[in-house]
Amino acid sequence: MKKILPLAILAGICISIGCVVNLRVGGVAGAVLFAFGLTTVVYYGLKLYTGTAGFIRLKGDWAMLCLVLLGNIVGCLLTAWLIAYAQPDCIEPASKILAGRLAKGPFACFLLAIGCGFIMTTAVEFARKGKMLPLLLGVPVFILCGFAHSIADAFYFLVSPSEQVLQTSVLVVYVCEVLGNFVGCNLYRWTLFPFETKDSE
């Protein structure tokens, strides 16, 4: 467990780097370049919430998953502080993403997060078998679909102005995204293998 937190923090930083390029470039190019964050996570074997939630055991691993989520958020927070200072032009587009999530509301964000979770687990499943193309395609697909990735949104939310972030509604939306990602990550297991469990790596 002692190794989990550093790996999770670094994963949060990697995803945040993908977020930065997406904010600065935008469009299809930004969505494609965002994939660098996830490919780095997979290559180095880092711990990302959406890359872990779909592989945990029914009995066990819950404390580990919570630690992964916490570490990811810490990594996003550290990167958000740096970027808000060094690249303040990222604040406005991040703020627009947060405003969009709040406008959609908790239930819509929950549903959008399910789509993202399903794509991410599918992409990671392929990557674990040495097939990287679905990983490279999965990231721009979920971004261009407007699906919600809880760790990416942690960065977008944290780099937004504090007066916008410090609202109860933001926390509610974020929790719904985390839960939605979890459902999406496990959708294939619950549908195809309802009585089986997998050991996480």
mmCIF file of C-alpha atoms in Angstrom:
data_model
loop_
_atom_site.group_PDB
_atom_site.id
_atom_site.type_symbol
_atom_site.label_atom_id
_atom_site.label_comp_id
_atom_site.label_asym_id
_atom_site.label_seq_id
_atom_site.Cartn_x
_atom_site.Cartn_y
_atom_site.Cartn_z
ATOM 1 C CA MET A 1 0.000 0.000 0.000
ATOM 2 C CA LYS A 2 2.949 2.340 0.649
ATOM 3 C CA LYS A 3 3.824 2.310 -3.039
ATOM 4 C CA ILE A 4 0.255 3.045 -4.152
ATOM 5 C CA LEU A 5 0.088 6.702 -3.143
ATOM 6 C CA PRO A 6 3.208 7.905 -5.027
ATOM 7 C CA LEU A 7 2.117 5.985 -8.125
ATOM 8 C CA ALA A 8 -1.355 7.500 -7.871
ATOM 9 C CA ILE A 9 -0.038 11.041 -7.410
ATOM 10 C CA LEU A 10 2.192 10.681 -10.464
ATOM 11 C CA ALA A 11 -0.764 9.321 -12.453
ATOM 12 C CA GLY A 12 -2.761 12.409 -11.501
ATOM 13 C CA ILE A 13 0.098 14.589 -12.739
ATOM 14 C CA CYS A 14 0.261 12.684 -16.043
ATOM 15 C CA ILE A 15 -3.467 13.072 -16.652
ATOM 16 C CA SER A 16 -3.174 16.754 -15.751
ATOM 17 C CA ILE A 17 -0.532 17.181 -18.459
ATOM 18 C CA GLY A 18 -3.023 15.738 -20.934
ATOM 19 C CA CYS A 19 -5.603 18.205 -19.627
ATOM 20 C CA VAL A 20 -3.248 21.140 -20.126
ATOM 21 C CA VAL A 21 -2.585 20.337 -23.774
ATOM 22 C CA ASN A 22 -6.318 19.816 -24.316
ATOM 23 C CA LEU A 23 -7.074 23.229 -22.794
ATOM 24 C CA ARG A 24 -4.405 24.994 -24.839
ATOM 25 C CA VAL A 25 -4.992 23.268 -28.194
ATOM 26 C CA GLY A 26 -8.626 22.194 -28.011
ATOM 27 C CA GLY A 27 -10.686 20.443 -30.656
ATOM 28 C CA VAL A 28 -9.741 17.114 -32.190
ATOM 29 C CA ALA A 29 -6.002 17.823 -31.905
ATOM 30 C CA GLY A 30 -6.253 18.551 -28.192
ATOM 31 C CA ALA A 31 -8.312 15.419 -27.622
ATOM 32 C CA VAL A 32 -5.778 13.269 -29.482
ATOM 33 C CA LEU A 33 -2.774 14.780 -27.671
ATOM 34 C CA PHE A 34 -4.501 14.197 -24.330
ATOM 35 C CA ALA A 35 -3.813 10.500 -24.929
ATOM 36 C CA PHE A 36 -0.189 11.118 -23.931
ATOM 37 C CA GLY A 37 -1.338 11.266 -20.307
ATOM 38 C CA LEU A 38 -3.004 7.860 -20.320
ATOM 39 C CA THR A 39 -0.325 6.134 -22.386
ATOM 40 C CA THR A 40 2.258 7.371 -19.854
ATOM 41 C CA VAL A 41 0.168 5.980 -16.989
ATOM 42 C CA VAL A 42 -0.069 2.579 -18.674
ATOM 43 C CA TYR A 43 3.579 2.444 -19.767
ATOM 44 C CA TYR A 44 4.947 3.190 -16.286
ATOM 45 C CA GLY A 45 2.349 1.090 -14.496
ATOM 46 C CA LEU A 46 0.974 4.027 -12.514
ATOM 47 C CA LYS A 47 -2.237 3.875 -10.517
ATOM 48 C CA LEU A 48 -5.177 5.706 -12.082
ATOM 49 C CA TYR A 49 -8.694 5.497 -10.692
ATOM 50 C CA THR A 50 -10.317 4.758 -14.048
ATOM 51 C CA GLY A 51 -7.602 2.231 -14.860
ATOM 52 C CA THR A 52 -8.059 0.437 -11.537
ATOM 53 C CA ALA A 53 -11.783 0.508 -10.752
ATOM 54 C CA GLY A 54 -12.660 -2.068 -13.397
ATOM 55 C CA PHE A 55 -10.187 -4.633 -12.091
ATOM 56 C CA ILE A 56 -10.752 -4.714 -8.337
ATOM 57 C CA ARG A 57 -12.006 -7.768 -6.450
ATOM 58 C CA LEU A 58 -15.514 -7.899 -5.003
ATOM 59 C CA LYS A 59 -14.093 -8.590 -1.547
ATOM 60 C CA GLY A 60 -11.066 -6.416 -0.990
ATOM 61 C CA ASP A 61 -9.169 -3.623 -2.762
ATOM 62 C CA TRP A 62 -11.638 -0.924 -1.676
ATOM 63 C CA ALA A 63 -9.132 0.844 0.575
ATOM 64 C CA MET A 64 -6.589 0.667 -2.257
ATOM 65 C CA LEU A 65 -9.068 2.150 -4.733
ATOM 66 C CA CYS A 66 -9.859 5.033 -2.354
ATOM 67 C CA LEU A 67 -6.125 5.652 -1.919
ATOM 68 C CA VAL A 68 -5.672 5.692 -5.686
ATOM 69 C CA LEU A 69 -8.461 8.250 -6.057
ATOM 70 C CA LEU A 70 -6.983 10.406 -3.296
ATOM 71 C CA GLY A 71 -3.512 10.247 -4.828
ATOM 72 C CA ASN A 72 -4.866 11.124 -8.284
ATOM 73 C CA ILE A 73 -6.623 14.180 -6.863
ATOM 74 C CA VAL A 74 -3.468 15.266 -5.023
ATOM 75 C CA GLY A 75 -1.511 14.981 -8.278
ATOM 76 C CA CYS A 76 -4.142 17.081 -10.046
ATOM 77 C CA LEU A 77 -4.075 19.647 -7.243
ATOM 78 C CA LEU A 78 -0.298 20.032 -7.386
ATOM 79 C CA THR A 79 -0.372 20.427 -11.159
ATOM 80 C CA ALA A 80 -3.325 22.824 -10.981
ATOM 81 C CA TRP A 81 -1.422 25.114 -8.622
ATOM 82 C CA LEU A 82 1.569 25.127 -10.954
ATOM 83 C CA ILE A 83 -0.455 25.705 -14.118
ATOM 84 C CA ALA A 84 -2.668 28.408 -12.590
ATOM 85 C CA TYR A 85 0.517 30.326 -11.796
ATOM 86 C CA ALA A 86 2.656 29.552 -14.863
ATOM 87 C CA GLN A 87 -0.023 29.177 -17.567
ATOM 88 C CA PRO A 88 -2.958 31.348 -16.410
ATOM 89 C CA ASP A 89 -4.482 31.217 -19.885
ATOM 90 C CA CYS A 90 -5.671 27.705 -18.945
ATOM 91 C CA ILE A 91 -7.930 29.048 -16.204
ATOM 92 C CA GLU A 92 -10.699 30.388 -18.454
ATOM 93 C CA PRO A 93 -11.232 27.262 -20.606
ATOM 94 C CA ALA A 94 -11.103 25.084 -17.463
ATOM 95 C CA SER A 95 -13.695 27.338 -15.857
ATOM 96 C CA LYS A 96 -15.950 26.860 -18.878
ATOM 97 C CA ILE A 97 -15.699 23.077 -18.514
ATOM 98 C CA LEU A 98 -16.667 23.340 -14.847
ATOM 99 C CA ALA A 99 -19.575 25.646 -15.699
ATOM 100 C CA GLY A 100 -20.724 23.154 -18.315
ATOM 101 C CA ARG A 101 -20.694 20.300 -15.810
ATOM 102 C CA LEU A 102 -22.691 22.351 -13.301
ATOM 103 C CA ALA A 103 -25.191 23.308 -16.001
ATOM 104 C CA LYS A 104 -25.751 19.650 -16.871
ATOM 105 C CA GLY A 105 -26.282 18.687 -13.251
ATOM 106 C CA PRO A 106 -25.291 15.661 -11.141
ATOM 107 C CA PHE A 107 -27.380 12.971 -12.867
ATOM 108 C CA ALA A 108 -26.301 13.935 -16.385
ATOM 109 C CA CYS A 109 -22.662 13.961 -15.240
ATOM 110 C CA PHE A 110 -23.170 10.534 -13.666
ATOM 111 C CA LEU A 111 -24.435 9.175 -16.985
ATOM 112 C CA LEU A 112 -21.630 10.828 -18.969
ATOM 113 C CA ALA A 113 -19.095 9.357 -16.559
ATOM 114 C CA ILE A 114 -20.425 5.850 -17.209
ATOM 115 C CA GLY A 115 -19.526 6.200 -20.893
ATOM 116 C CA CYS A 116 -16.032 7.371 -20.024
ATOM 117 C CA GLY A 117 -15.469 4.549 -17.536
ATOM 118 C CA PHE A 118 -16.493 1.935 -20.078
ATOM 119 C CA ILE A 119 -14.147 3.351 -22.708
ATOM 120 C CA MET A 120 -11.233 3.627 -20.289
ATOM 121 C CA THR A 121 -11.501 0.061 -18.986
ATOM 122 C CA THR A 122 -11.802 -1.246 -22.550
ATOM 123 C CA ALA A 123 -8.736 0.735 -23.612
ATOM 124 C CA VAL A 124 -6.684 -0.435 -20.614
ATOM 125 C CA GLU A 125 -7.783 -4.049 -21.186
ATOM 126 C CA PHE A 126 -6.402 -3.872 -24.728
ATOM 127 C CA ALA A 127 -3.214 -2.125 -23.552
ATOM 128 C CA ARG A 128 -2.537 -4.877 -21.000
ATOM 129 C CA LYS A 129 -2.488 -7.275 -23.948
ATOM 130 C CA GLY A 130 -0.010 -5.132 -25.856
ATOM 131 C CA LYS A 131 -2.564 -3.461 -28.127
ATOM 132 C CA MET A 132 -2.113 0.306 -27.810
ATOM 133 C CA LEU A 133 -4.310 1.562 -30.657
ATOM 134 C CA PRO A 134 -7.590 1.324 -28.660
ATOM 135 C CA LEU A 135 -5.838 3.283 -25.909
ATOM 136 C CA LEU A 136 -4.851 6.026 -28.347
ATOM 137 C CA LEU A 137 -8.347 6.107 -29.835
ATOM 138 C CA GLY A 138 -10.282 5.751 -26.582
ATOM 139 C CA VAL A 139 -9.108 9.033 -25.089
ATOM 140 C CA PRO A 140 -10.159 11.322 -27.969
ATOM 141 C CA VAL A 141 -13.397 9.342 -28.275
ATOM 142 C CA PHE A 142 -14.474 10.005 -24.688
ATOM 143 C CA ILE A 143 -13.414 13.674 -24.896
ATOM 144 C CA LEU A 144 -15.174 14.345 -28.201
ATOM 145 C CA CYS A 145 -18.271 12.535 -26.908
ATOM 146 C CA GLY A 146 -18.310 14.913 -23.958
ATOM 147 C CA PHE A 147 -18.011 12.069 -21.442
ATOM 148 C CA ALA A 148 -16.776 12.885 -17.928
ATOM 149 C CA HIS A 149 -13.444 11.583 -16.631
ATOM 150 C CA SER A 150 -13.324 12.154 -12.874
ATOM 151 C CA ILE A 151 -9.550 12.610 -12.700
ATOM 152 C CA ALA A 152 -9.357 14.951 -15.680
ATOM 153 C CA ASP A 153 -12.246 16.934 -14.201
ATOM 154 C CA ALA A 154 -10.407 17.072 -10.870
ATOM 155 C CA PHE A 155 -7.713 19.053 -12.676
ATOM 156 C CA TYR A 156 -10.171 21.218 -14.614
ATOM 157 C CA PHE A 157 -12.117 22.004 -11.444
ATOM 158 C CA LEU A 158 -9.027 22.715 -9.322
ATOM 159 C CA VAL A 159 -7.444 25.052 -11.858
ATOM 160 C CA SER A 160 -10.699 27.051 -12.096
ATOM 161 C CA PRO A 161 -11.210 30.189 -9.959
ATOM 162 C CA SER A 162 -11.635 29.338 -6.270
ATOM 163 C CA GLU A 163 -14.923 31.217 -5.969
ATOM 164 C CA GLN A 164 -16.351 28.945 -8.659
ATOM 165 C CA VAL A 165 -14.958 25.737 -7.178
ATOM 166 C CA LEU A 166 -15.901 26.293 -3.550
ATOM 167 C CA GLN A 167 -19.560 25.370 -3.971
ATOM 168 C CA THR A 168 -21.441 22.375 -2.623
ATOM 169 C CA SER A 169 -22.846 21.750 -6.100
ATOM 170 C CA VAL A 170 -19.311 21.163 -7.435
ATOM 171 C CA LEU A 171 -18.682 18.453 -4.848
ATOM 172 C CA VAL A 172 -22.011 16.780 -5.641
ATOM 173 C CA VAL A 173 -21.274 16.760 -9.367
ATOM 174 C CA TYR A 174 -17.788 15.422 -8.760
ATOM 175 C CA VAL A 175 -18.955 12.580 -6.528
ATOM 176 C CA CYS A 176 -21.492 11.630 -9.210
ATOM 177 C CA GLU A 177 -18.696 11.518 -11.780
ATOM 178 C CA VAL A 178 -16.582 9.265 -9.563
ATOM 179 C CA LEU A 179 -19.520 6.908 -9.085
ATOM 180 C CA GLY A 180 -20.388 7.024 -12.779
ATOM 181 C CA ASN A 181 -16.821 6.158 -13.749
ATOM 182 C CA PHE A 182 -16.928 3.200 -11.368
ATOM 183 C CA VAL A 183 -20.155 1.913 -12.927
ATOM 184 C CA GLY A 184 -18.773 2.349 -16.437
ATOM 185 C CA CYS A 185 -15.483 0.668 -15.558
ATOM 186 C CA ASN A 186 -17.349 -2.384 -14.276
ATOM 187 C CA LEU A 187 -20.151 -2.421 -16.835
ATOM 188 C CA TYR A 188 -18.632 -5.199 -18.939
ATOM 189 C CA ARG A 189 -17.940 -7.357 -15.879
ATOM 190 C CA TRP A 190 -21.404 -6.929 -14.410
ATOM 191 C CA THR A 191 -22.995 -7.667 -17.780
ATOM 192 C CA LEU A 192 -20.870 -10.536 -19.081
ATOM 193 C CA PHE A 193 -19.368 -12.047 -15.918
ATOM 194 C CA PRO A 194 -21.795 -11.239 -13.075
ATOM 195 C CA PHE A 195 -20.567 -14.101 -10.875
ATOM 196 C CA GLU A 196 -16.835 -13.738 -11.482
ATOM 197 C CA THR A 197 -14.257 -11.413 -9.945
ATOM 198 C CA LYS A 198 -10.824 -10.339 -11.021
ATOM 199 C CA ASP A 199 -7.762 -9.696 -8.928
ATOM 200 C CA SER A 200 -6.371 -6.225 -9.410
ATOM 201 C CA GLU A 201 -2.762 -5.921 -10.341
#
